[in-house]
Amino acid sequence: MFESLQDRLGSILNGLTGRGALSEADVSAALREVRRALLEADVALDVVRSFTERVREKAVGAEILKSIKPGQMVVKIVHDELIEMLGSEGVTIDLNAPAPVVIMMVGLQGSGKTTTTGKIANRMKSRDKKKVLMASLDTRRPAAQEQLRQLGVQTGVDTLPIIAGQSPTDIAARAVQAAKLGGHDVVILDTAGRTHIDEPLMIEMAEIKRKSNPHEILLVADALTGQDAVNLARNFDERVGITGLVLTRMDGDGRGGAALSMRAVTGKPIKLIGVGEKMGELEEFHPRRVADRILGMGDIVSLVEKAAENIDAEKAAAMAAKMAKGKFDLNDLADQLGQMQKMGGMGGIMGLMPGMAGMKDKMAAAGLDDSLFKRQLAIISSMTKAERANPDLLKHSRKKRIAAGSGTDAADINKLLKMHRQMADMMKMMGGKGKGGMMKQMMGGLANKMGLGGLGGGGMPDLSKLDPKQLEALQKQAEAAGLKPGGMPGLGGGGLPGLGGAKLPGLGGGFPGLPGLPKKK
C-alpha cells in the first residue's frame, strides 16, 4: 500500500542523513520534496500543509544532540510527526459495556462492510472467545442478508434469522432483543450503503442509532478511495457520529493517502485494517509500526507476531530436535518454504525487516521472488516419500520424471538440491556432534569473553531467569569485554544494507550484519 510513498520519502531522507551539517535551505528543499511526495500519495492538502509546518518548526529549532547527525535528527522528527498524524497509540474495539455490546457498521456500498462484519465477528469469536450475533440491516441490495448468513455459516458465528419485509430499524431492534435472549456478548449490525452519501441514508442511520444505542459506530472505508474518503469520513462523523475507522483493501497497490488523511481530519482512530479477502485477514492498526514501514525502518514486532500466528509450535519443536541431530531433509525444506508463504512470502517478510525494503526490487530482478518458492514446492511435491527423505537417490531418470511432473527442468531441480545441500551442511555445523555443535561453541565463546565461563556448561545463561540487576551487570560485563550493542563477534557488526548503521534516538540500534548479504558501500 505505501510502497511508492516509502520509496520517495526514503530517497529524500537518505540524501539528508549523508550530510555533516544542514542549513535552513537544505531542510526547506527536503520538506518541499516531502510535501510533493505526500500530495502524490493522495494525502489531503490541509493535512500535508500542517504536517510540513510542524516538521519545519521542529527541524529548524531542533537542538542537535552531540551523538547524532542533523540529517538523522530530521528523520526522527518526520518519523514522530507521521506517528502523530496516524494517531499516537493503536486503539482496539471497545467492548467495555453491558452485554450485549452493539457495534454498528456504516459506510458506502462496495467498501466491504459485510465482509468486514464477518471478519470482526470471526476475530472476536476465535481471539476474544466472545459469543457474537450478526444481523444484516441491508434490505436494498439483492442477497445482502443471504451473504451475511453464508459468512456466519463459514465462520461458525450466529446470524439473525431473515424475516422478509421488515424495515432496517425493526431488524435492529429485533437483533438487540435476540442477543439479550440468546446470551450473546456482542451484536454487530451491518447497515445498508449507497453509491454516494444522500439524505435518506443519513436519516436511516440516525434512526438505527436511536433504536439500537450502539457502543461503537465503525466507518468502513476503502483505502483505495483517495481524497474523497476524507469527505466521506467527515460527513458520517457529523451526521451519525463515528467512534472509529476500519480501512479495507490495505493490501492493494493504492497510494495510502486515505489512511494518512482520515485519522488527521476526523480525529477518530483507525482501529482495524483489512489486508486480504480471507476471513482471518484483518489486523489491528498500529501507528508506530506503519510509520516505521513508511520510512523503511521495518516492523520487527509485526514480523514476530505473524510468525507466532503462522508457525506451528509442535512442528517447530520437532524441526529443532532434528536440527540438533544435524538432520534436514526435503520434507523439512518444504515445511520451511510453506511457512514463509504463510507469512506473506519473500516480499512480505522483506517489507517488515529494517532496511530491507530496497532489497525487494533487487531480489525480484535476480529472480528470487515468490514464484520461485512455488516452483520449488512443486518439485518437492513431485517426488516420492523415499526421494524426499533421501535426496541422494535422485539420479538422471528420476529427475526427468520429477521435471515432467512439476513443469520444470533438470536445472531447476539441481538448483533446489544445491540449496538443500547448503542448508543441510549449515544445520550439521549448527547442531552437529563434536563439542556440542557450532552454535553452542559460539555461545560458549561469547560467554567466556563476557567473563561468564562455566555458566550452564560453557553456554550462555538463561536470560529469562535473571532479575533486572543481574541483567544490568551482564550488560556492563559485555561492554567491558568490547561487545557493543548492535555488533556480535564474528558477524561483522555492520548494519543491514540500507540502514547504514544509523541509530535513531529512541528507535534502538542497528542489526548485526547478516552473512551472505552485501554490505552497504
Coordinates of C-alpha atoms in Angstrom, one line a residue:
M1 CA 0.0 0.0 0.0
F2 CA 2.7 2.5 1.0
E3 CA 5.5 1.3 -1.3
S4 CA 5.6 4.4 -3.7
L5 CA 5.5 6.8 -0.7
Q6 CA 8.1 4.7 1.1
D7 CA 10.5 4.9 -1.9
R8 CA 10.0 8.6 -2.3
L9 CA 10.5 9.5 1.3
G10 CA 13.4 7.1 1.6
S11 CA 15.4 8.7 -1.2
I12 CA 14.6 12.2 0.2
L13 CA 15.7 11.4 3.7
N14 CA 18.7 9.4 2.7
G15 CA 20.0 12.5 1.0
L16 CA 19.8 14.3 4.3
T17 CA 21.4 11.7 6.5
G18 CA 24.6 11.6 4.5
R19 CA 25.5 15.2 5.2
G20 CA 27.5 16.5 8.1
A21 CA 25.6 19.8 8.6
L22 CA 22.3 21.1 7.4
S23 CA 21.3 24.6 6.6
E24 CA 17.8 26.0 6.7
A25 CA 17.7 25.9 2.9
D26 CA 18.5 22.2 2.9
V27 CA 15.6 21.5 5.3
S28 CA 13.3 23.7 3.2
A29 CA 14.3 21.9 -0.1
A30 CA 13.8 18.4 1.6
L31 CA 10.4 19.4 3.0
R32 CA 9.3 20.7 -0.4
E33 CA 10.0 17.2 -1.7
V34 CA 8.2 15.5 1.3
R35 CA 5.2 17.8 0.6
R36 CA 5.2 16.7 -3.1
A37 CA 5.5 13.1 -2.2
L38 CA 2.6 13.2 0.3
L39 CA 0.4 15.1 -2.2
E40 CA 1.2 12.5 -4.9
A41 CA 0.2 9.8 -2.4
D42 CA -3.3 11.4 -2.2
V43 CA -3.0 12.8 1.3
A44 CA -5.4 15.8 1.8
L45 CA -3.9 19.2 1.2
D46 CA -4.6 20.7 4.6
V47 CA -3.2 17.6 6.3
V48 CA 0.0 17.9 4.2
R49 CA 0.3 21.6 5.0
S50 CA 0.0 21.2 8.8
F51 CA 2.4 18.2 8.7
T52 CA 5.2 20.0 6.8
E53 CA 4.8 23.2 9.0
R54 CA 5.1 21.1 12.2
V55 CA 8.2 19.3 10.9
R56 CA 9.8 22.7 9.7
E57 CA 9.2 24.3 13.2
K58 CA 10.9 21.3 15.0
A59 CA 13.7 20.8 12.4
V60 CA 14.8 24.4 12.3
G61 CA 14.6 24.9 16.0
A62 CA 15.9 21.4 16.9
E63 CA 18.7 21.0 19.4
I64 CA 21.1 18.7 17.7
L65 CA 22.5 16.1 20.1
K66 CA 26.2 15.7 20.0
S67 CA 26.0 12.0 19.2
I68 CA 23.7 12.5 16.2
K69 CA 24.0 14.0 12.7
P70 CA 21.5 16.8 11.9
G71 CA 20.1 14.7 9.0
Q72 CA 19.3 11.8 11.3
M73 CA 17.5 14.3 13.6
V74 CA 15.3 15.4 10.8
V75 CA 14.4 11.7 10.0
K76 CA 13.5 11.3 13.7
I77 CA 11.2 14.4 13.6
V78 CA 9.5 13.2 10.4
H79 CA 9.0 9.8 12.0
D80 CA 7.5 11.3 15.2
E81 CA 5.1 13.6 13.2
L82 CA 4.0 10.6 11.0
I83 CA 3.1 8.7 14.2
E84 CA 1.2 11.8 15.4
M85 CA -0.7 12.1 12.1
L86 CA -1.7 8.4 12.2
G87 CA -2.7 8.6 15.9
S88 CA 0.0 8.1 18.6
E89 CA -1.3 4.9 20.0
G90 CA -3.2 1.9 18.5
V91 CA -6.8 1.7 19.7
T92 CA -8.8 -1.5 19.6
I93 CA -12.6 -2.1 19.6
D94 CA -14.0 -1.2 23.0
L95 CA -16.2 -4.0 24.5
N96 CA -16.3 -2.4 27.9
A97 CA -20.1 -2.1 28.2
P98 CA -23.0 -4.1 29.5
A99 CA -23.7 -7.2 27.3
P100 CA -24.8 -7.3 24.5
V101 CA -22.3 -4.7 23.2
V102 CA -23.8 -3.2 20.0
I103 CA -21.4 -2.4 17.1
M104 CA -22.9 -0.6 14.1
M105 CA -21.1 -0.8 10.8
V106 CA -21.6 2.2 8.4
G107 CA -20.1 3.2 5.0
L108 CA -20.8 3.4 1.3
Q109 CA -21.8 0.5 -0.9
G110 CA -18.9 -1.6 -2.1
S111 CA -16.5 -0.5 0.7
G112 CA -16.6 -4.1 2.2
K113 CA -19.0 -3.7 5.2
T114 CA -20.5 -7.1 5.1
T115 CA -17.1 -8.9 4.6
T116 CA -15.6 -6.8 7.4
T117 CA -18.6 -7.6 9.7
G118 CA -17.8 -11.3 9.2
K119 CA -14.1 -10.8 9.8
I120 CA -14.7 -8.8 13.1
A121 CA -17.2 -11.4 14.3
N122 CA -14.7 -14.3 13.4
R123 CA -11.9 -12.4 15.2
M124 CA -13.9 -11.8 18.4
K125 CA -15.1 -15.5 18.4
S126 CA -11.6 -17.0 18.0
R127 CA -9.4 -14.5 19.8
D128 CA -11.6 -13.0 22.5
K129 CA -13.8 -16.0 23.0
K130 CA -17.0 -13.9 22.7
K131 CA -20.4 -15.1 21.6
V132 CA -21.3 -12.9 18.7
L133 CA -24.6 -12.3 16.8
M134 CA -24.5 -10.7 13.3
A135 CA -27.6 -9.0 11.7
S136 CA -27.9 -7.6 8.2
L137 CA -30.0 -4.4 8.0
D138 CA -29.4 -4.1 4.3
T139 CA -32.9 -4.6 2.7
R140 CA -32.0 -2.8 -0.6
R141 CA -29.0 -4.8 -2.0
P142 CA -30.1 -8.1 -3.5
A143 CA -29.0 -11.1 -1.4
A144 CA -27.1 -8.9 1.1
Q145 CA -28.8 -10.7 4.0
E146 CA -28.1 -14.0 2.5
Q147 CA -24.4 -13.1 2.0
L148 CA -24.1 -12.4 5.8
R149 CA -25.8 -15.6 6.6
Q150 CA -23.3 -17.5 4.4
L151 CA -20.4 -15.8 6.2
G152 CA -22.0 -16.8 9.5
V153 CA -22.1 -20.5 8.3
Q154 CA -18.4 -20.2 7.1
T155 CA -17.1 -18.8 10.4
G156 CA -19.5 -20.6 12.8
V157 CA -21.0 -17.3 14.1
D158 CA -24.7 -16.9 14.8
T159 CA -26.8 -14.7 12.4
L160 CA -30.2 -13.2 12.9
P161 CA -32.9 -15.2 11.0
I162 CA -34.1 -13.3 7.9
I163 CA -37.8 -12.1 8.0
A164 CA -38.9 -10.7 4.7
G165 CA -40.5 -7.2 4.6
Q166 CA -39.0 -5.9 7.9
S167 CA -37.6 -2.3 7.9
P168 CA -33.9 -1.8 8.9
T169 CA -34.9 -0.1 12.2
D170 CA -37.2 -3.1 13.1
I171 CA -34.4 -5.6 12.3
A172 CA -32.0 -3.6 14.5
A173 CA -34.4 -3.7 17.5
R174 CA -35.1 -7.4 16.9
A175 CA -31.3 -8.1 16.8
V176 CA -30.7 -6.4 20.1
Q177 CA -33.6 -8.3 21.7
A178 CA -32.5 -11.6 20.2
A179 CA -28.9 -11.1 21.5
K180 CA -30.2 -10.4 25.0
L181 CA -32.4 -13.5 25.0
G182 CA -29.6 -15.7 23.4
G183 CA -26.9 -14.6 25.9
H184 CA -24.7 -13.0 23.3
D185 CA -21.8 -10.8 24.3
V186 CA -21.7 -8.8 21.1
V187 CA -24.2 -7.9 18.3
I188 CA -22.9 -6.5 15.0
L189 CA -25.3 -4.5 12.8
D190 CA -24.4 -4.5 9.1
T191 CA -26.2 -1.4 7.8
A192 CA -27.1 -0.6 4.2
G193 CA -24.9 1.5 2.0
R194 CA -25.4 3.8 -1.1
T195 CA -23.2 4.6 -4.0
H196 CA -22.9 8.1 -2.6
I197 CA -23.9 10.0 0.6
D198 CA -27.6 11.1 0.4
E199 CA -30.2 12.4 2.9
P200 CA -32.4 9.3 3.2
L201 CA -29.3 7.2 4.0
M202 CA -28.3 9.6 6.8
I203 CA -31.8 9.7 8.3
E204 CA -31.9 5.9 8.3
M205 CA -28.5 5.7 10.0
A206 CA -29.6 8.2 12.7
E207 CA -32.9 6.2 13.3
I208 CA -31.0 2.9 13.6
K209 CA -28.6 4.5 16.1
R210 CA -31.5 5.8 18.2
K211 CA -33.2 2.4 18.2
S212 CA -30.1 0.2 18.9
N213 CA -28.0 2.6 21.0
P214 CA -24.6 1.3 19.7
H215 CA -21.5 1.4 21.8
E216 CA -19.2 1.5 18.7
I217 CA -20.0 3.0 15.3
L218 CA -17.3 1.9 12.9
L219 CA -17.0 3.6 9.5
V220 CA -15.8 1.1 6.9
A221 CA -13.8 2.8 4.1
D222 CA -12.0 1.6 1.1
A223 CA -8.3 2.6 1.4
L224 CA -8.1 3.0 -2.4
T225 CA -10.8 5.8 -2.4
G226 CA -8.2 8.6 -2.2
Q227 CA -9.2 12.2 -1.5
D228 CA -13.0 11.5 -1.4
A229 CA -12.6 9.3 1.6
V230 CA -11.9 12.4 3.8
N231 CA -15.2 14.0 2.8
L232 CA -17.0 10.6 3.4
A233 CA -15.5 10.4 6.9
R234 CA -16.3 14.0 7.8
N235 CA -20.0 13.6 6.6
F236 CA -20.6 10.4 8.5
D237 CA -18.9 11.8 11.7
E238 CA -21.1 15.0 11.6
R239 CA -24.4 13.2 10.9
V240 CA -24.1 9.9 12.8
G241 CA -21.0 10.3 15.0
I242 CA -18.4 7.6 14.4
T243 CA -16.1 6.1 17.1
G244 CA -13.5 4.6 14.8
L245 CA -12.5 3.7 11.3
V246 CA -11.8 0.3 9.5
L247 CA -9.8 0.5 6.3
T248 CA -10.3 -2.3 3.8
R249 CA -8.1 -3.3 0.8
M250 CA -4.9 -2.2 2.6
D251 CA -3.2 -5.0 0.6
G252 CA -4.0 -3.1 -2.7
D253 CA -1.5 -1.1 -4.7
G254 CA -3.1 2.3 -3.9
R255 CA -1.1 5.2 -2.6
G256 CA -2.2 5.1 1.0
G257 CA -3.3 8.8 1.3
A258 CA -6.7 7.9 2.7
A259 CA -5.1 6.2 5.7
L260 CA -2.9 9.2 6.4
S261 CA -5.7 11.8 5.9
M262 CA -8.8 10.3 7.6
R263 CA -7.3 10.0 11.1
A264 CA -5.9 13.5 10.9
V265 CA -9.2 15.1 9.6
T266 CA -11.7 13.3 11.8
G267 CA -9.5 12.8 14.9
K268 CA -11.1 9.3 15.1
P269 CA -8.7 6.3 15.4
I270 CA -8.2 3.7 12.7
K271 CA -9.0 0.6 14.7
L272 CA -8.6 -2.2 12.1
I273 CA -7.3 -2.8 8.6
G274 CA -8.3 -5.4 6.1
V275 CA -5.3 -7.0 4.4
G276 CA -6.9 -9.6 2.2
E277 CA -10.1 -11.4 1.2
K278 CA -9.9 -14.3 3.7
M279 CA -11.8 -14.2 7.0
G280 CA -8.6 -14.2 9.0
E281 CA -7.0 -11.3 7.1
L282 CA -7.9 -8.5 9.5
E283 CA -5.2 -6.7 11.6
E284 CA -5.1 -4.2 14.3
F285 CA -3.7 -0.8 13.2
H286 CA -0.5 0.3 15.0
P287 CA 0.5 3.8 14.0
R288 CA 4.2 3.4 15.1
R289 CA 4.6 0.3 13.1
V290 CA 3.0 1.8 10.0
A291 CA 5.3 4.9 10.3
D292 CA 8.3 2.6 10.6
R293 CA 7.3 0.8 7.4
I294 CA 6.7 4.1 5.5
L295 CA 10.2 5.3 6.4
G296 CA 11.7 1.9 5.6
M297 CA 12.7 1.1 9.2
G298 CA 10.9 -2.3 9.0
D299 CA 8.5 -3.7 11.5
I300 CA 10.1 -6.5 13.5
V301 CA 7.2 -6.7 16.1
S302 CA 4.6 -7.4 13.3
L303 CA 7.0 -10.0 11.8
V304 CA 7.3 -11.8 15.2
E305 CA 3.5 -11.7 15.6
K306 CA 3.0 -13.1 12.1
A307 CA 5.5 -15.8 12.9
A308 CA 3.7 -16.7 16.2
E309 CA 0.4 -16.9 14.4
N310 CA 1.5 -18.9 11.4
I311 CA 4.3 -21.2 12.7
D312 CA 3.1 -24.5 14.3
A313 CA 4.9 -24.7 17.7
E314 CA 4.9 -28.6 17.6
K315 CA 6.4 -28.7 14.1
A316 CA 9.0 -26.1 15.1
A317 CA 10.0 -28.2 18.2
A318 CA 10.3 -31.4 16.0
M319 CA 12.3 -29.4 13.5
A320 CA 14.7 -28.1 16.2
A321 CA 15.2 -31.7 17.5
K322 CA 16.1 -32.9 14.0
M323 CA 18.5 -29.9 13.5
A324 CA 20.2 -30.7 16.8
K325 CA 21.0 -34.2 15.3
G326 CA 22.2 -32.5 12.1
K327 CA 19.3 -33.9 10.0
F328 CA 17.5 -31.8 7.4
D329 CA 15.6 -33.5 4.5
L330 CA 13.5 -32.2 1.7
N331 CA 10.3 -32.5 3.8
D332 CA 11.8 -30.0 6.2
L333 CA 12.7 -27.7 3.4
A334 CA 9.1 -27.9 2.0
D335 CA 7.8 -27.0 5.6
Q336 CA 10.1 -24.0 5.7
L337 CA 9.0 -22.8 2.3
G338 CA 5.3 -23.3 3.2
Q339 CA 5.7 -21.3 6.4
M340 CA 7.4 -18.4 4.5
Q341 CA 4.5 -18.3 2.1
K342 CA 2.0 -18.2 5.0
M343 CA 3.9 -15.2 6.4
G344 CA 3.4 -13.2 3.2
G345 CA 6.2 -14.7 1.1
M346 CA 9.6 -13.1 0.4
G347 CA 8.1 -9.7 -0.3
G348 CA 6.0 -9.6 2.8
I349 CA 8.9 -10.7 5.1
M350 CA 11.4 -8.3 3.5
G351 CA 9.0 -5.3 3.8
L352 CA 8.9 -5.9 7.6
M353 CA 12.7 -6.2 8.1
P354 CA 14.6 -3.0 8.8
G355 CA 16.5 -1.6 5.9
M356 CA 15.4 -4.4 3.6
A357 CA 12.6 -2.6 1.7
G358 CA 15.0 -1.5 -1.0
M359 CA 16.3 -5.1 -1.4
K360 CA 12.9 -6.4 -2.6
D361 CA 13.3 -5.0 -6.1
K362 CA 16.9 -6.2 -6.4
M363 CA 15.8 -9.7 -5.4
A364 CA 12.9 -9.7 -7.8
A365 CA 15.3 -8.7 -10.6
A366 CA 17.6 -11.6 -9.6
G367 CA 14.6 -14.0 -9.9
L368 CA 14.3 -14.5 -6.1
D369 CA 10.6 -13.9 -5.8
D370 CA 7.6 -15.9 -4.5
S371 CA 7.1 -17.7 -7.9
L372 CA 10.5 -19.4 -7.1
F373 CA 9.1 -20.8 -3.9
K374 CA 6.0 -22.2 -5.7
R375 CA 8.3 -23.8 -8.3
Q376 CA 10.4 -25.4 -5.6
L377 CA 7.4 -26.7 -3.7
A378 CA 6.0 -28.2 -7.0
I379 CA 9.3 -30.0 -7.5
I380 CA 9.3 -31.4 -3.9
S381 CA 5.6 -32.5 -4.3
S382 CA 6.5 -34.4 -7.4
M383 CA 9.0 -36.7 -5.5
T384 CA 8.2 -39.9 -3.8
K385 CA 8.3 -40.2 0.0
A386 CA 11.7 -42.1 -0.2
E387 CA 13.2 -39.4 -2.5
R388 CA 12.2 -36.6 -0.1
A389 CA 13.7 -38.4 2.8
N390 CA 16.9 -39.3 0.9
P391 CA 17.8 -36.8 -1.9
D392 CA 20.9 -38.9 -2.8
L393 CA 18.5 -41.3 -4.7
L394 CA 17.9 -38.6 -7.3
K395 CA 19.7 -39.8 -10.5
H396 CA 19.1 -38.7 -14.1
S397 CA 16.0 -40.8 -14.8
R398 CA 14.3 -39.8 -11.6
K399 CA 15.0 -36.1 -12.2
K400 CA 13.5 -36.5 -15.7
R401 CA 10.2 -37.8 -14.2
I402 CA 10.1 -35.1 -11.5
A403 CA 10.7 -32.3 -14.1
A404 CA 7.8 -33.7 -16.2
G405 CA 5.5 -33.9 -13.1
S406 CA 6.3 -30.3 -11.8
G407 CA 6.6 -28.5 -15.1
T408 CA 10.2 -27.6 -14.5
D409 CA 13.6 -28.8 -15.9
A410 CA 16.6 -30.6 -14.6
A411 CA 18.4 -27.3 -14.0
D412 CA 15.7 -26.2 -11.5
I413 CA 15.9 -29.5 -9.7
N414 CA 19.7 -29.2 -9.4
K415 CA 19.4 -25.7 -8.0
L416 CA 16.9 -26.9 -5.4
L417 CA 19.2 -29.8 -4.4
K418 CA 22.2 -27.5 -4.2
M419 CA 20.2 -25.1 -1.9
H420 CA 19.1 -28.1 0.2
R421 CA 22.7 -29.4 0.5
Q422 CA 24.0 -26.0 1.6
M423 CA 21.2 -25.7 4.2
A424 CA 21.8 -29.3 5.5
D425 CA 25.5 -28.6 5.8
M426 CA 24.7 -25.5 7.8
M427 CA 22.4 -27.4 10.1
K428 CA 25.1 -30.0 10.7
M429 CA 27.5 -27.2 11.7
M430 CA 24.9 -25.6 14.0
G431 CA 23.8 -28.7 15.8
G432 CA 26.4 -31.3 14.8
K433 CA 28.4 -33.6 17.0
G434 CA 31.8 -32.9 18.5
K435 CA 31.9 -30.3 21.2
G436 CA 28.1 -29.7 21.2
G437 CA 27.9 -28.0 17.8
M438 CA 29.0 -24.7 16.3
M439 CA 26.1 -22.7 17.8
K440 CA 26.8 -23.9 21.4
Q441 CA 30.6 -23.4 20.9
M442 CA 29.9 -19.8 19.6
M443 CA 27.7 -19.1 22.6
G444 CA 30.2 -20.6 25.0
G445 CA 33.0 -18.5 23.5
L446 CA 30.8 -15.4 23.8
A447 CA 30.0 -16.2 27.5
N448 CA 33.7 -16.7 28.2
K449 CA 34.5 -13.3 26.5
M450 CA 32.0 -11.7 28.8
G451 CA 33.5 -13.3 31.9
L452 CA 30.7 -15.8 32.3
G453 CA 32.6 -19.0 31.6
G454 CA 31.4 -22.1 33.4
L455 CA 27.7 -20.9 33.4
G456 CA 25.4 -23.7 32.1
G457 CA 28.2 -26.0 30.9
G458 CA 30.1 -23.3 28.9
G459 CA 26.9 -22.0 27.2
M460 CA 25.1 -18.7 27.7
P461 CA 23.0 -18.3 30.9
D462 CA 19.2 -18.4 30.5
L463 CA 18.4 -14.6 30.3
S464 CA 14.7 -15.1 31.1
K465 CA 15.6 -16.3 34.6
L466 CA 17.8 -13.4 35.6
D467 CA 16.5 -10.5 37.6
P468 CA 17.0 -6.8 36.4
K469 CA 20.1 -6.3 38.5
Q470 CA 21.8 -9.4 37.1
L471 CA 20.9 -8.4 33.5
E472 CA 22.4 -4.9 34.1
A473 CA 25.6 -6.5 35.4
L474 CA 25.6 -8.8 32.4
Q475 CA 25.3 -5.8 30.0
K476 CA 28.2 -4.0 31.8
Q477 CA 30.4 -7.1 31.5
A478 CA 29.5 -7.4 27.8
E479 CA 30.5 -3.8 27.2
A480 CA 33.7 -4.2 29.2
A481 CA 34.6 -7.2 27.1
G482 CA 34.2 -5.0 24.0
L483 CA 30.8 -6.2 22.9
K484 CA 28.9 -3.1 21.8
P485 CA 25.2 -3.3 21.2
G486 CA 24.5 -3.9 17.5
G487 CA 27.6 -5.9 17.0
M488 CA 28.5 -9.6 17.6
P489 CA 31.9 -11.1 17.3
G490 CA 32.5 -12.9 14.0
L491 CA 29.4 -11.4 12.5
G492 CA 31.0 -8.1 11.4
G493 CA 28.6 -5.8 13.4
G494 CA 27.6 -3.7 10.4
G495 CA 24.0 -2.7 9.9
L496 CA 21.7 -4.4 7.4
P497 CA 22.1 -2.9 3.9
G498 CA 20.0 0.3 3.7
L499 CA 20.4 1.1 7.4
G500 CA 23.9 2.4 7.1
G501 CA 24.5 1.7 10.8
A502 CA 22.3 4.7 11.7
K503 CA 20.9 4.7 15.2
L504 CA 18.0 7.0 15.8
P505 CA 17.3 8.1 19.4
G506 CA 14.5 6.0 20.9
L507 CA 14.5 3.6 18.0
G508 CA 17.2 1.2 19.0
G509 CA 20.4 0.3 17.3
G510 CA 21.2 -1.4 14.0
F511 CA 21.1 -5.2 13.5
P512 CA 24.3 -7.3 13.5
G513 CA 25.3 -7.8 9.8
L514 CA 23.9 -11.0 8.3
P515 CA 26.2 -13.3 6.5
G516 CA 25.5 -13.6 2.7
L517 CA 24.0 -10.1 2.4
P518 CA 26.0 -7.4 0.6
K519 CA 27.5 -4.7 2.9
K520 CA 26.4 -1.2 2.0
K521 CA 29.1 0.7 0.2

